[in-house]
Amino acid sequence: MRIEPKDASLGATIYGIDLSMPLSADNYKAIEQALGRYGVISFPEQELTAGQLRDFSENFGKLEVNVANLFHDEQYPEVMILSNMKENGKPIGLSDAGQDWHTDMSYSKTIAFSNVLYGIRIPFRDGKSLGNTAFCNMHAAYDGLTEELKEELDGMTITHDFNKFWDMMRREKGSTRPPLTEEQRKRKPPVSHPVFLTHPITGRKVLYANPGYSMRINELSEARSDEVLQFLFEHQVQEKYCYRHQWAQGDVLMWDNMGTIHNAVADYGPDEHRLIKRCQVMADKYFPEQY
Ligand code: SIN
């Protein structure tokens, strides 16, 4: 296995491994360390069935079946389908997943470790791939805060709410996803997490806030919380912290949700087809007490 870092704040490509085969303990360790260090890694030219994608992902933690699991593989509910394609006039996948900055599952009591996405069909225009996935580095965003703000926010917590992103997609992006039901909202009530997490792989602090789900800094007045969150949301997406993955068919893209935030770039049309299969790996190996 060969790891080639990107010339950016985060990102690396890993060559020389077939993810359809069982993962050795050495390769597991190397991938885990690479996720902590580079935040986002891609494995080009993979050929995986849905079951093999699930088996590979499961090495890294418990797989979450999404509470609003609108589209998933027939055999494997843990394998979600993201797509703008239709069959017999009916959508085959969630067409607008993740189209703004967020951290998956920050709204959950047990937070997410990684997402594993497999690119089956990638839209291209004028020789360039569309539907890139953009990332920002939350180790670097923490390091870039002033000592004064680090001290002010040290030990504080943020409330995260699943409904914030869901509603924003319906309200601002014209999404046709239905409103969350009472039952879905009850299954994922708002939760609090520290503003700064100590990353379990790197041992360094990361900024654990994101515009998608973060609602309120609990220990501050509402006005100060709004002011600080607005600052953090702008601070964390500065170009110097970011990297965009340009997809190729057959890529497996895996990222660390604790050390990054991400945004699926919606720059392709309804006839420019994208099909991705996705598994959500929880951080239960690192935070078993949250179970
Ligand atoms: C996601 O937020 O998990 C989706 C990312 C993508 O479709 O590129």
PDB file of C-alpha atoms and ligand atoms in Angstrom:
ATOM      1  CA  MET A   1       0.000   0.000   0.000  1.00  0.00           C
ATOM      2  CA  ARG A   2       1.375   3.438  -0.970  1.00  0.00           C
ATOM      3  CA  ILE A   3       0.063   6.706   0.502  1.00  0.00           C
ATOM      4  CA  GLU A   4       0.487   9.865  -1.589  1.00  0.00           C
ATOM      5  CA  PRO A   5      -0.498  13.126   0.207  1.00  0.00           C
ATOM      6  CA  LYS A   6      -2.209  15.897  -1.790  1.00  0.00           C
ATOM      7  CA  ASP A   7      -0.620  19.298  -2.130  1.00  0.00           C
ATOM      8  CA  ALA A   8      -3.346  20.816   0.097  1.00  0.00           C
ATOM      9  CA  SER A   9      -4.377  21.283   3.710  1.00  0.00           C
ATOM     10  CA  LEU A  10      -5.767  17.742   3.669  1.00  0.00           C
ATOM     11  CA  GLY A  11      -6.238  14.723   1.398  1.00  0.00           C
ATOM     12  CA  ALA A  12      -4.216  11.716   0.252  1.00  0.00           C
ATOM     13  CA  THR A  13      -4.527   8.929  -2.309  1.00  0.00           C
ATOM     14  CA  ILE A  14      -3.861   5.323  -1.355  1.00  0.00           C
ATOM     15  CA  TYR A  15      -2.669   2.992  -4.104  1.00  0.00           C
ATOM     16  CA  GLY A  16      -1.999  -0.728  -4.125  1.00  0.00           C
ATOM     17  CA  ILE A  17      -4.915  -2.104  -2.147  1.00  0.00           C
ATOM     18  CA  ASP A  18      -8.006  -3.988  -3.328  1.00  0.00           C
ATOM     19  CA  LEU A  19     -10.839  -3.059  -0.974  1.00  0.00           C
ATOM     20  CA  SER A  20     -12.953  -6.037  -2.081  1.00  0.00           C
ATOM     21  CA  MET A  21     -10.529  -8.302  -0.181  1.00  0.00           C
ATOM     22  CA  PRO A  22     -10.460  -8.751   3.622  1.00  0.00           C
ATOM     23  CA  LEU A  23      -8.451  -5.997   5.336  1.00  0.00           C
ATOM     24  CA  SER A  24      -5.244  -7.008   7.156  1.00  0.00           C
ATOM     25  CA  ALA A  25      -4.550  -5.614  10.649  1.00  0.00           C
ATOM     26  CA  ASP A  26      -1.524  -3.678   9.288  1.00  0.00           C
ATOM     27  CA  ASN A  27      -3.526  -2.067   6.490  1.00  0.00           C
ATOM     28  CA  TYR A  28      -6.354  -1.232   8.909  1.00  0.00           C
ATOM     29  CA  LYS A  29      -3.890   0.589  11.166  1.00  0.00           C
ATOM     30  CA  ALA A  30      -2.270   2.432   8.247  1.00  0.00           C
ATOM     31  CA  ILE A  31      -5.653   3.593   6.874  1.00  0.00           C
ATOM     32  CA  GLU A  32      -6.840   4.685  10.331  1.00  0.00           C
ATOM     33  CA  GLN A  33      -3.651   6.721  10.867  1.00  0.00           C
ATOM     34  CA  ALA A  34      -3.939   8.215   7.356  1.00  0.00           C
ATOM     35  CA  LEU A  35      -7.519   9.293   8.090  1.00  0.00           C
ATOM     36  CA  GLY A  36      -6.395  11.108  11.221  1.00  0.00           C
ATOM     37  CA  ARG A  37      -3.435  12.720   9.490  1.00  0.00           C
ATOM     38  CA  TYR A  38      -4.878  13.590   6.055  1.00  0.00           C
ATOM     39  CA  GLY A  39      -8.630  13.749   6.856  1.00  0.00           C
ATOM     40  CA  VAL A  40      -9.727  12.512   3.415  1.00  0.00           C
ATOM     41  CA  ILE A  41      -8.361   9.579   1.463  1.00  0.00           C
ATOM     42  CA  SER A  42      -9.265   8.156  -1.908  1.00  0.00           C
ATOM     43  CA  PHE A  43      -8.666   4.671  -3.266  1.00  0.00           C
ATOM     44  CA  PRO A  44      -8.818   4.799  -7.082  1.00  0.00           C
ATOM     45  CA  GLU A  45      -9.992   2.046  -9.464  1.00  0.00           C
ATOM     46  CA  GLN A  46     -11.950  -0.095  -7.029  1.00  0.00           C
ATOM     47  CA  GLU A  47     -14.610  -2.617  -8.051  1.00  0.00           C
ATOM     48  CA  LEU A  48     -16.992  -3.351  -5.197  1.00  0.00           C
ATOM     49  CA  THR A  49     -20.377  -4.950  -4.721  1.00  0.00           C
ATOM     50  CA  ALA A  50     -22.678  -3.317  -2.141  1.00  0.00           C
ATOM     51  CA  GLY A  51     -21.833  -6.175   0.248  1.00  0.00           C
ATOM     52  CA  GLN A  52     -18.073  -5.621  -0.183  1.00  0.00           C
ATOM     53  CA  LEU A  53     -18.501  -1.882   0.447  1.00  0.00           C
ATOM     54  CA  ARG A  54     -20.390  -2.702   3.641  1.00  0.00           C
ATOM     55  CA  ASP A  55     -17.779  -5.306   4.741  1.00  0.00           C
ATOM     56  CA  PHE A  56     -14.864  -2.901   4.180  1.00  0.00           C
ATOM     57  CA  SER A  57     -16.636  -0.040   5.996  1.00  0.00           C
ATOM     58  CA  GLU A  58     -17.608  -2.238   8.939  1.00  0.00           C
ATOM     59  CA  ASN A  59     -13.927  -2.746   9.819  1.00  0.00           C
ATOM     60  CA  PHE A  60     -13.878   0.821  11.143  1.00  0.00           C
ATOM     61  CA  GLY A  61     -16.964   0.839  13.385  1.00  0.00           C
ATOM     62  CA  LYS A  62     -20.662   0.230  13.678  1.00  0.00           C
ATOM     63  CA  LEU A  63     -22.622   1.185  10.546  1.00  0.00           C
ATOM     64  CA  GLU A  64     -25.551   3.548  10.932  1.00  0.00           C
ATOM     65  CA  VAL A  65     -28.825   3.023   9.103  1.00  0.00           C
ATOM     66  CA  ASN A  66     -29.940   6.619   8.521  1.00  0.00           C
ATOM     67  CA  VAL A  67     -33.023   7.703  10.452  1.00  0.00           C
ATOM     68  CA  ALA A  68     -34.495   9.133   7.226  1.00  0.00           C
ATOM     69  CA  ASN A  69     -33.257   6.235   5.130  1.00  0.00           C
ATOM     70  CA  LEU A  70     -35.109   7.184   1.955  1.00  0.00           C
ATOM     71  CA  PHE A  71     -32.974   5.162  -0.456  1.00  0.00           C
ATOM     72  CA  HIS A  72     -30.772   2.185   0.259  1.00  0.00           C
ATOM     73  CA  ASP A  73     -29.482  -0.979  -1.366  1.00  0.00           C
ATOM     74  CA  GLU A  74     -32.218  -3.650  -1.518  1.00  0.00           C
ATOM     75  CA  GLN A  75     -30.139  -6.217   0.333  1.00  0.00           C
ATOM     76  CA  TYR A  76     -28.125  -3.939   2.647  1.00  0.00           C
ATOM     77  CA  PRO A  77     -29.959  -1.091   4.445  1.00  0.00           C
ATOM     78  CA  GLU A  78     -26.563   0.200   5.697  1.00  0.00           C
ATOM     79  CA  VAL A  79     -25.636   1.016   2.078  1.00  0.00           C
ATOM     80  CA  MET A  80     -27.339   4.286   1.189  1.00  0.00           C
ATOM     81  CA  ILE A  81     -27.820   5.374  -2.432  1.00  0.00           C
ATOM     82  CA  LEU A  82     -27.079   8.942  -3.495  1.00  0.00           C
ATOM     83  CA  SER A  83     -28.172   9.658  -7.043  1.00  0.00           C
ATOM     84  CA  ASN A  84     -30.061  11.987  -9.361  1.00  0.00           C
ATOM     85  CA  MET A  85     -30.928   9.052 -11.665  1.00  0.00           C
ATOM     86  CA  LYS A  86     -34.423   7.685 -12.204  1.00  0.00           C
ATOM     87  CA  GLU A  87     -35.810   4.287 -13.183  1.00  0.00           C
ATOM     88  CA  ASN A  88     -39.290   4.184 -14.728  1.00  0.00           C
ATOM     89  CA  GLY A  89     -39.670   7.851 -13.751  1.00  0.00           C
ATOM     90  CA  LYS A  90     -38.886   7.150 -10.084  1.00  0.00           C
ATOM     91  CA  PRO A  91     -35.749   8.381  -8.268  1.00  0.00           C
ATOM     92  CA  ILE A  92     -33.302   5.610  -7.356  1.00  0.00           C
ATOM     93  CA  GLY A  93     -31.398   7.638  -4.746  1.00  0.00           C
ATOM     94  CA  LEU A  94     -31.324  10.736  -2.562  1.00  0.00           C
ATOM     95  CA  SER A  95     -30.467  13.438  -5.101  1.00  0.00           C
ATOM     96  CA  ASP A  96     -29.462  16.305  -2.814  1.00  0.00           C
ATOM     97  CA  ALA A  97     -27.484  14.721   0.023  1.00  0.00           C
ATOM     98  CA  GLY A  98     -24.969  16.917   1.774  1.00  0.00           C
ATOM     99  CA  GLN A  99     -25.203  19.987  -0.464  1.00  0.00           C
ATOM    100  CA  ASP A 100     -23.934  22.516   2.060  1.00  0.00           C
ATOM    101  CA  TRP A 101     -21.198  22.538   4.724  1.00  0.00           C
ATOM    102  CA  HIS A 102     -21.825  20.025   7.504  1.00  0.00           C
ATOM    103  CA  THR A 103     -20.425  17.169   9.570  1.00  0.00           C
ATOM    104  CA  ASP A 104     -22.347  13.928   9.289  1.00  0.00           C
ATOM    105  CA  MET A 105     -23.996  12.760  12.504  1.00  0.00           C
ATOM    106  CA  SER A 106     -22.852  15.663  14.690  1.00  0.00           C
ATOM    107  CA  TYR A 107     -26.562  15.619  15.669  1.00  0.00           C
ATOM    108  CA  SER A 108     -26.187  12.117  17.083  1.00  0.00           C
ATOM    109  CA  LYS A 109     -25.303  11.061  20.626  1.00  0.00           C
ATOM    110  CA  THR A 110     -22.612   8.803  19.187  1.00  0.00           C
ATOM    111  CA  ILE A 111     -20.827  10.889  16.598  1.00  0.00           C
ATOM    112  CA  ALA A 112     -19.555   9.575  13.263  1.00  0.00           C
ATOM    113  CA  PHE A 113     -16.018   8.494  12.569  1.00  0.00           C
ATOM    114  CA  SER A 114     -16.003   8.063   8.816  1.00  0.00           C
ATOM    115  CA  ASN A 115     -18.043   8.071   5.621  1.00  0.00           C
ATOM    116  CA  VAL A 116     -17.126   5.606   2.887  1.00  0.00           C
ATOM    117  CA  LEU A 117     -18.435   6.537  -0.569  1.00  0.00           C
ATOM    118  CA  TYR A 118     -18.060   4.483  -3.745  1.00  0.00           C
ATOM    119  CA  GLY A 119     -18.363   6.380  -7.047  1.00  0.00           C
ATOM    120  CA  ILE A 120     -20.208   4.262  -9.607  1.00  0.00           C
ATOM    121  CA  ARG A 121     -21.287   6.977 -12.047  1.00  0.00           C
ATOM    122  CA  ILE A 122     -19.683  10.430 -12.076  1.00  0.00           C
ATOM    123  CA  PRO A 123     -20.932  13.338 -14.239  1.00  0.00           C
ATOM    124  CA  PHE A 124     -18.411  14.971 -16.587  1.00  0.00           C
ATOM    125  CA  ARG A 125     -18.618  18.176 -18.624  1.00  0.00           C
ATOM    126  CA  ASP A 126     -15.905  19.511 -20.944  1.00  0.00           C
ATOM    127  CA  GLY A 127     -13.564  16.789 -19.657  1.00  0.00           C
ATOM    128  CA  LYS A 128     -13.967  17.810 -16.013  1.00  0.00           C
ATOM    129  CA  SER A 129     -15.718  15.825 -13.319  1.00  0.00           C
ATOM    130  CA  LEU A 130     -18.697  17.497 -11.649  1.00  0.00           C
ATOM    131  CA  GLY A 131     -20.232  16.881  -8.234  1.00  0.00           C
ATOM    132  CA  ASN A 132     -16.930  17.235  -6.379  1.00  0.00           C
ATOM    133  CA  THR A 133     -16.921  16.763  -2.622  1.00  0.00           C
ATOM    134  CA  ALA A 134     -15.225  19.634  -0.777  1.00  0.00           C
ATOM    135  CA  PHE A 135     -13.595  19.358   2.651  1.00  0.00           C
ATOM    136  CA  CYS A 136     -12.083  21.689   5.258  1.00  0.00           C
ATOM    137  CA  ASN A 137      -9.520  20.759   7.873  1.00  0.00           C
ATOM    138  CA  MET A 138     -10.795  21.170  11.459  1.00  0.00           C
ATOM    139  CA  HIS A 139      -7.375  20.544  13.055  1.00  0.00           C
ATOM    140  CA  ALA A 140      -6.103  23.563  11.120  1.00  0.00           C
ATOM    141  CA  ALA A 141      -9.276  25.577  11.835  1.00  0.00           C
ATOM    142  CA  TYR A 142      -8.747  25.026  15.584  1.00  0.00           C
ATOM    143  CA  ASP A 143      -5.055  25.945  15.319  1.00  0.00           C
ATOM    144  CA  GLY A 144      -6.054  29.124  13.452  1.00  0.00           C
ATOM    145  CA  LEU A 145      -8.261  30.501  16.246  1.00  0.00           C
ATOM    146  CA  THR A 146      -6.924  33.221  18.518  1.00  0.00           C
ATOM    147  CA  GLU A 147      -5.739  32.131  21.982  1.00  0.00           C
ATOM    148  CA  GLU A 148      -8.403  34.454  23.387  1.00  0.00           C
ATOM    149  CA  LEU A 149     -11.258  32.640  21.622  1.00  0.00           C
ATOM    150  CA  LYS A 150      -9.775  29.214  22.407  1.00  0.00           C
ATOM    151  CA  GLU A 151      -9.763  30.177  26.079  1.00  0.00           C
ATOM    152  CA  GLU A 152     -13.284  31.607  25.991  1.00  0.00           C
ATOM    153  CA  LEU A 153     -14.752  28.478  24.388  1.00  0.00           C
ATOM    154  CA  ASP A 154     -12.651  25.907  26.248  1.00  0.00           C
ATOM    155  CA  GLY A 155     -14.943  23.410  28.030  1.00  0.00           C
ATOM    156  CA  MET A 156     -18.107  24.761  26.338  1.00  0.00           C
ATOM    157  CA  THR A 157     -20.591  22.675  24.360  1.00  0.00           C
ATOM    158  CA  ILE A 158     -22.732  23.100  21.253  1.00  0.00           C
ATOM    159  CA  THR A 159     -26.266  21.822  20.639  1.00  0.00           C
ATOM    160  CA  HIS A 160     -26.618  20.056  17.276  1.00  0.00           C
ATOM    161  CA  ASP A 161     -29.978  19.327  15.644  1.00  0.00           C
ATOM    162  CA  PHE A 162     -30.685  16.986  12.682  1.00  0.00           C
ATOM    163  CA  ASN A 163     -33.685  19.063  11.672  1.00  0.00           C
ATOM    164  CA  LYS A 164     -31.601  22.197  11.040  1.00  0.00           C
ATOM    165  CA  PHE A 165     -29.982  20.867   7.840  1.00  0.00           C
ATOM    166  CA  TRP A 166     -33.077  18.946   6.729  1.00  0.00           C
ATOM    167  CA  ASP A 167     -35.282  22.022   6.964  1.00  0.00           C
ATOM    168  CA  MET A 168     -32.678  24.278   5.336  1.00  0.00           C
ATOM    169  CA  MET A 169     -32.586  21.926   2.302  1.00  0.00           C
ATOM    170  CA  ARG A 170     -36.382  22.129   1.984  1.00  0.00           C
ATOM    171  CA  ARG A 171     -36.584  25.882   2.605  1.00  0.00           C
ATOM    172  CA  GLU A 172     -33.544  27.249   0.773  1.00  0.00           C
ATOM    173  CA  LYS A 173     -32.519  24.647  -1.807  1.00  0.00           C
ATOM    174  CA  GLY A 174     -35.895  23.563  -3.170  1.00  0.00           C
ATOM    175  CA  SER A 175     -35.380  19.989  -1.959  1.00  0.00           C
ATOM    176  CA  THR A 176     -38.364  17.659  -2.436  1.00  0.00           C
ATOM    177  CA  ARG A 177     -37.452  15.618   0.659  1.00  0.00           C
ATOM    178  CA  PRO A 178     -40.507  15.328   2.952  1.00  0.00           C
ATOM    179  CA  PRO A 179     -40.460  17.008   6.396  1.00  0.00           C
ATOM    180  CA  LEU A 180     -39.108  14.806   9.165  1.00  0.00           C
ATOM    181  CA  THR A 181     -41.856  12.948  10.968  1.00  0.00           C
ATOM    182  CA  GLU A 182     -42.410  13.308  14.732  1.00  0.00           C
ATOM    183  CA  GLU A 183     -41.100   9.765  15.120  1.00  0.00           C
ATOM    184  CA  GLN A 184     -37.880  10.539  13.161  1.00  0.00           C
ATOM    185  CA  ARG A 185     -37.330  13.683  15.240  1.00  0.00           C
ATOM    186  CA  LYS A 186     -37.836  11.725  18.449  1.00  0.00           C
ATOM    187  CA  ARG A 187     -35.262   9.157  17.358  1.00  0.00           C
ATOM    188  CA  LYS A 188     -32.662  11.910  16.845  1.00  0.00           C
ATOM    189  CA  PRO A 189     -33.342  14.617  19.449  1.00  0.00           C
ATOM    190  CA  PRO A 190     -30.899  17.561  19.688  1.00  0.00           C
ATOM    191  CA  VAL A 191     -27.646  16.643  21.473  1.00  0.00           C
ATOM    192  CA  SER A 192     -24.632  18.511  22.870  1.00  0.00           C
ATOM    193  CA  HIS A 193     -20.956  17.953  22.107  1.00  0.00           C
ATOM    194  CA  PRO A 194     -17.819  19.872  23.128  1.00  0.00           C
ATOM    195  CA  VAL A 195     -16.889  22.835  20.908  1.00  0.00           C
ATOM    196  CA  PHE A 196     -13.351  21.438  20.856  1.00  0.00           C
ATOM    197  CA  LEU A 197     -12.889  17.675  20.659  1.00  0.00           C
ATOM    198  CA  THR A 198      -9.625  15.905  21.328  1.00  0.00           C
ATOM    199  CA  HIS A 199      -9.216  13.826  18.217  1.00  0.00           C
ATOM    200  CA  PRO A 200      -8.871  10.159  19.221  1.00  0.00           C
ATOM    201  CA  ILE A 201      -6.321   9.330  16.492  1.00  0.00           C
ATOM    202  CA  THR A 202      -4.110  12.425  16.417  1.00  0.00           C
ATOM    203  CA  GLY A 203      -4.516  13.439  20.082  1.00  0.00           C
ATOM    204  CA  ARG A 204      -4.835  17.059  18.847  1.00  0.00           C
ATOM    205  CA  LYS A 205      -7.773  19.436  19.309  1.00  0.00           C
ATOM    206  CA  VAL A 206     -10.277  19.987  16.511  1.00  0.00           C
ATOM    207  CA  LEU A 207     -13.070  22.520  16.079  1.00  0.00           C
ATOM    208  CA  TYR A 208     -16.263  20.451  16.274  1.00  0.00           C
ATOM    209  CA  ALA A 209     -18.841  22.911  14.925  1.00  0.00           C
ATOM    210  CA  ASN A 210     -20.569  23.038  11.562  1.00  0.00           C
ATOM    211  CA  PRO A 211     -23.159  25.286   9.881  1.00  0.00           C
ATOM    212  CA  GLY A 212     -25.317  22.278   8.979  1.00  0.00           C
ATOM    213  CA  TYR A 213     -26.291  21.156  12.462  1.00  0.00           C
ATOM    214  CA  SER A 214     -24.776  23.450  15.121  1.00  0.00           C
ATOM    215  CA  MET A 215     -27.510  25.527  16.779  1.00  0.00           C
ATOM    216  CA  ARG A 216     -26.244  27.116  19.953  1.00  0.00           C
ATOM    217  CA  ILE A 217     -23.216  27.399  22.250  1.00  0.00           C
ATOM    218  CA  ASN A 218     -24.969  26.357  25.429  1.00  0.00           C
ATOM    219  CA  GLU A 219     -22.894  28.282  27.962  1.00  0.00           C
ATOM    220  CA  LEU A 220     -23.146  31.677  26.197  1.00  0.00           C
ATOM    221  CA  SER A 221     -26.009  34.161  25.955  1.00  0.00           C
ATOM    222  CA  GLU A 222     -28.053  33.726  22.782  1.00  0.00           C
ATOM    223  CA  ALA A 223     -26.616  36.888  21.242  1.00  0.00           C
ATOM    224  CA  ARG A 224     -22.980  35.954  21.974  1.00  0.00           C
ATOM    225  CA  SER A 225     -23.618  32.378  20.807  1.00  0.00           C
ATOM    226  CA  ASP A 226     -25.020  33.636  17.468  1.00  0.00           C
ATOM    227  CA  GLU A 227     -22.060  35.980  17.048  1.00  0.00           C
ATOM    228  CA  VAL A 228     -19.445  33.305  17.824  1.00  0.00           C
ATOM    229  CA  LEU A 229     -21.113  30.615  15.700  1.00  0.00           C
ATOM    230  CA  GLN A 230     -21.349  32.995  12.740  1.00  0.00           C
ATOM    231  CA  PHE A 231     -17.639  33.735  13.148  1.00  0.00           C
ATOM    232  CA  LEU A 232     -16.734  30.032  13.434  1.00  0.00           C
ATOM    233  CA  PHE A 233     -18.805  29.094  10.343  1.00  0.00           C
ATOM    234  CA  GLU A 234     -16.938  31.689   8.257  1.00  0.00           C
ATOM    235  CA  HIS A 235     -13.559  30.921   9.820  1.00  0.00           C
ATOM    236  CA  GLN A 236     -13.705  27.165   9.237  1.00  0.00           C
ATOM    237  CA  VAL A 237     -14.373  27.304   5.463  1.00  0.00           C
ATOM    238  CA  GLN A 238     -11.496  29.593   4.503  1.00  0.00           C
ATOM    239  CA  GLU A 239      -9.888  28.422   1.268  1.00  0.00           C
ATOM    240  CA  LYS A 240      -6.541  27.767   3.006  1.00  0.00           C
ATOM    241  CA  TYR A 241      -8.178  24.962   5.052  1.00  0.00           C
ATOM    242  CA  CYS A 242      -9.961  23.320   2.105  1.00  0.00           C
ATOM    243  CA  TYR A 243      -9.542  20.613  -0.518  1.00  0.00           C
ATOM    244  CA  ARG A 244     -11.938  19.423  -3.244  1.00  0.00           C
ATOM    245  CA  HIS A 245     -12.035  15.808  -4.274  1.00  0.00           C
ATOM    246  CA  GLN A 246     -12.562  15.479  -8.031  1.00  0.00           C
ATOM    247  CA  TRP A 247     -14.284  12.176  -8.494  1.00  0.00           C
ATOM    248  CA  ALA A 248     -13.378   9.472 -10.997  1.00  0.00           C
ATOM    249  CA  GLN A 249     -15.517   6.407 -11.564  1.00  0.00           C
ATOM    250  CA  GLY A 250     -14.361   3.582  -9.280  1.00  0.00           C
ATOM    251  CA  ASP A 251     -13.065   5.892  -6.541  1.00  0.00           C
ATOM    252  CA  VAL A 252     -13.699   4.948  -2.946  1.00  0.00           C
ATOM    253  CA  LEU A 253     -13.572   8.150  -0.916  1.00  0.00           C
ATOM    254  CA  MET A 254     -13.272   7.912   2.842  1.00  0.00           C
ATOM    255  CA  TRP A 255     -13.091  10.774   5.303  1.00  0.00           C
ATOM    256  CA  ASP A 256     -12.767  11.508   8.988  1.00  0.00           C
ATOM    257  CA  ASN A 257     -15.851  13.355  10.217  1.00  0.00           C
ATOM    258  CA  MET A 258     -14.206  14.463  13.455  1.00  0.00           C
ATOM    259  CA  GLY A 259     -11.336  16.264  11.728  1.00  0.00           C
ATOM    260  CA  THR A 260     -13.159  17.665   8.692  1.00  0.00           C
ATOM    261  CA  ILE A 261     -16.398  19.252   7.518  1.00  0.00           C
ATOM    262  CA  HIS A 262     -17.667  18.670   3.971  1.00  0.00           C
ATOM    263  CA  ASN A 263     -19.970  19.909   1.232  1.00  0.00           C
ATOM    264  CA  ALA A 264     -21.242  18.050  -1.853  1.00  0.00           C
ATOM    265  CA  VAL A 265     -20.923  20.533  -4.724  1.00  0.00           C
ATOM    266  CA  ALA A 266     -24.213  20.691  -6.693  1.00  0.00           C
ATOM    267  CA  ASP A 267     -22.870  21.869 -10.063  1.00  0.00           C
ATOM    268  CA  TYR A 268     -24.425  19.218 -12.333  1.00  0.00           C
ATOM    269  CA  GLY A 269     -27.820  19.045 -14.028  1.00  0.00           C
ATOM    270  CA  PRO A 270     -30.587  16.416 -13.866  1.00  0.00           C
ATOM    271  CA  ASP A 271     -29.309  14.752 -17.063  1.00  0.00           C
ATOM    272  CA  GLU A 272     -25.717  14.613 -15.821  1.00  0.00           C
ATOM    273  CA  HIS A 273     -25.913  11.401 -13.894  1.00  0.00           C
ATOM    274  CA  ARG A 274     -24.250  10.690 -10.559  1.00  0.00           C
ATOM    275  CA  LEU A 275     -24.509   7.427  -8.622  1.00  0.00           C
ATOM    276  CA  ILE A 276     -22.707   6.909  -5.327  1.00  0.00           C
ATOM    277  CA  LYS A 277     -23.099   4.184  -2.707  1.00  0.00           C
ATOM    278  CA  ARG A 278     -22.370   5.277   0.846  1.00  0.00           C
ATOM    279  CA  CYS A 279     -21.793   3.773   4.284  1.00  0.00           C
ATOM    280  CA  GLN A 280     -21.799   5.740   7.527  1.00  0.00           C
ATOM    281  CA  VAL A 281     -19.277   4.496  10.099  1.00  0.00           C
ATOM    282  CA  MET A 282     -19.876   5.548  13.696  1.00  0.00           C
ATOM    283  CA  ALA A 283     -17.144   6.459  16.207  1.00  0.00           C
ATOM    284  CA  ASP A 284     -18.181   3.722  18.662  1.00  0.00           C
ATOM    285  CA  LYS A 285     -14.620   2.322  18.731  1.00  0.00           C
ATOM    286  CA  TYR A 286     -13.341   5.652  20.051  1.00  0.00           C
ATOM    287  CA  PHE A 287     -16.261   6.678  22.282  1.00  0.00           C
ATOM    288  CA  PRO A 288     -17.748   3.359  23.534  1.00  0.00           C
ATOM    289  CA  GLU A 289     -19.201   5.110  26.596  1.00  0.00           C
ATOM    290  CA  GLN A 290     -21.684   6.939  24.360  1.00  0.00           C
ATOM    291  CA  TYR A 291     -23.441   3.628  23.608  1.00  0.00           C
TER     292      TYR A 291
HETATM  293  C1  SIN B   1     -22.480  13.358   2.015  1.00  0.00           C
HETATM  294  O1  SIN B   1     -22.621  14.443   2.586  1.00  0.00           O
HETATM  295  O2  SIN B   1     -22.289  12.325   2.665  1.00  0.00           O
HETATM  296  C2  SIN B   1     -22.538  13.288   0.493  1.00  0.00           C
HETATM  297  C3  SIN B   1     -21.277  13.699  -0.158  1.00  0.00           C
HETATM  298  C4  SIN B   1     -21.334  13.604  -1.660  1.00  0.00           C
HETATM  299  O3  SIN B   1     -22.355  13.167  -2.235  1.00  0.00           O
HETATM  300  O4  SIN B   1     -20.350  13.985  -2.307  1.00  0.00           O
END
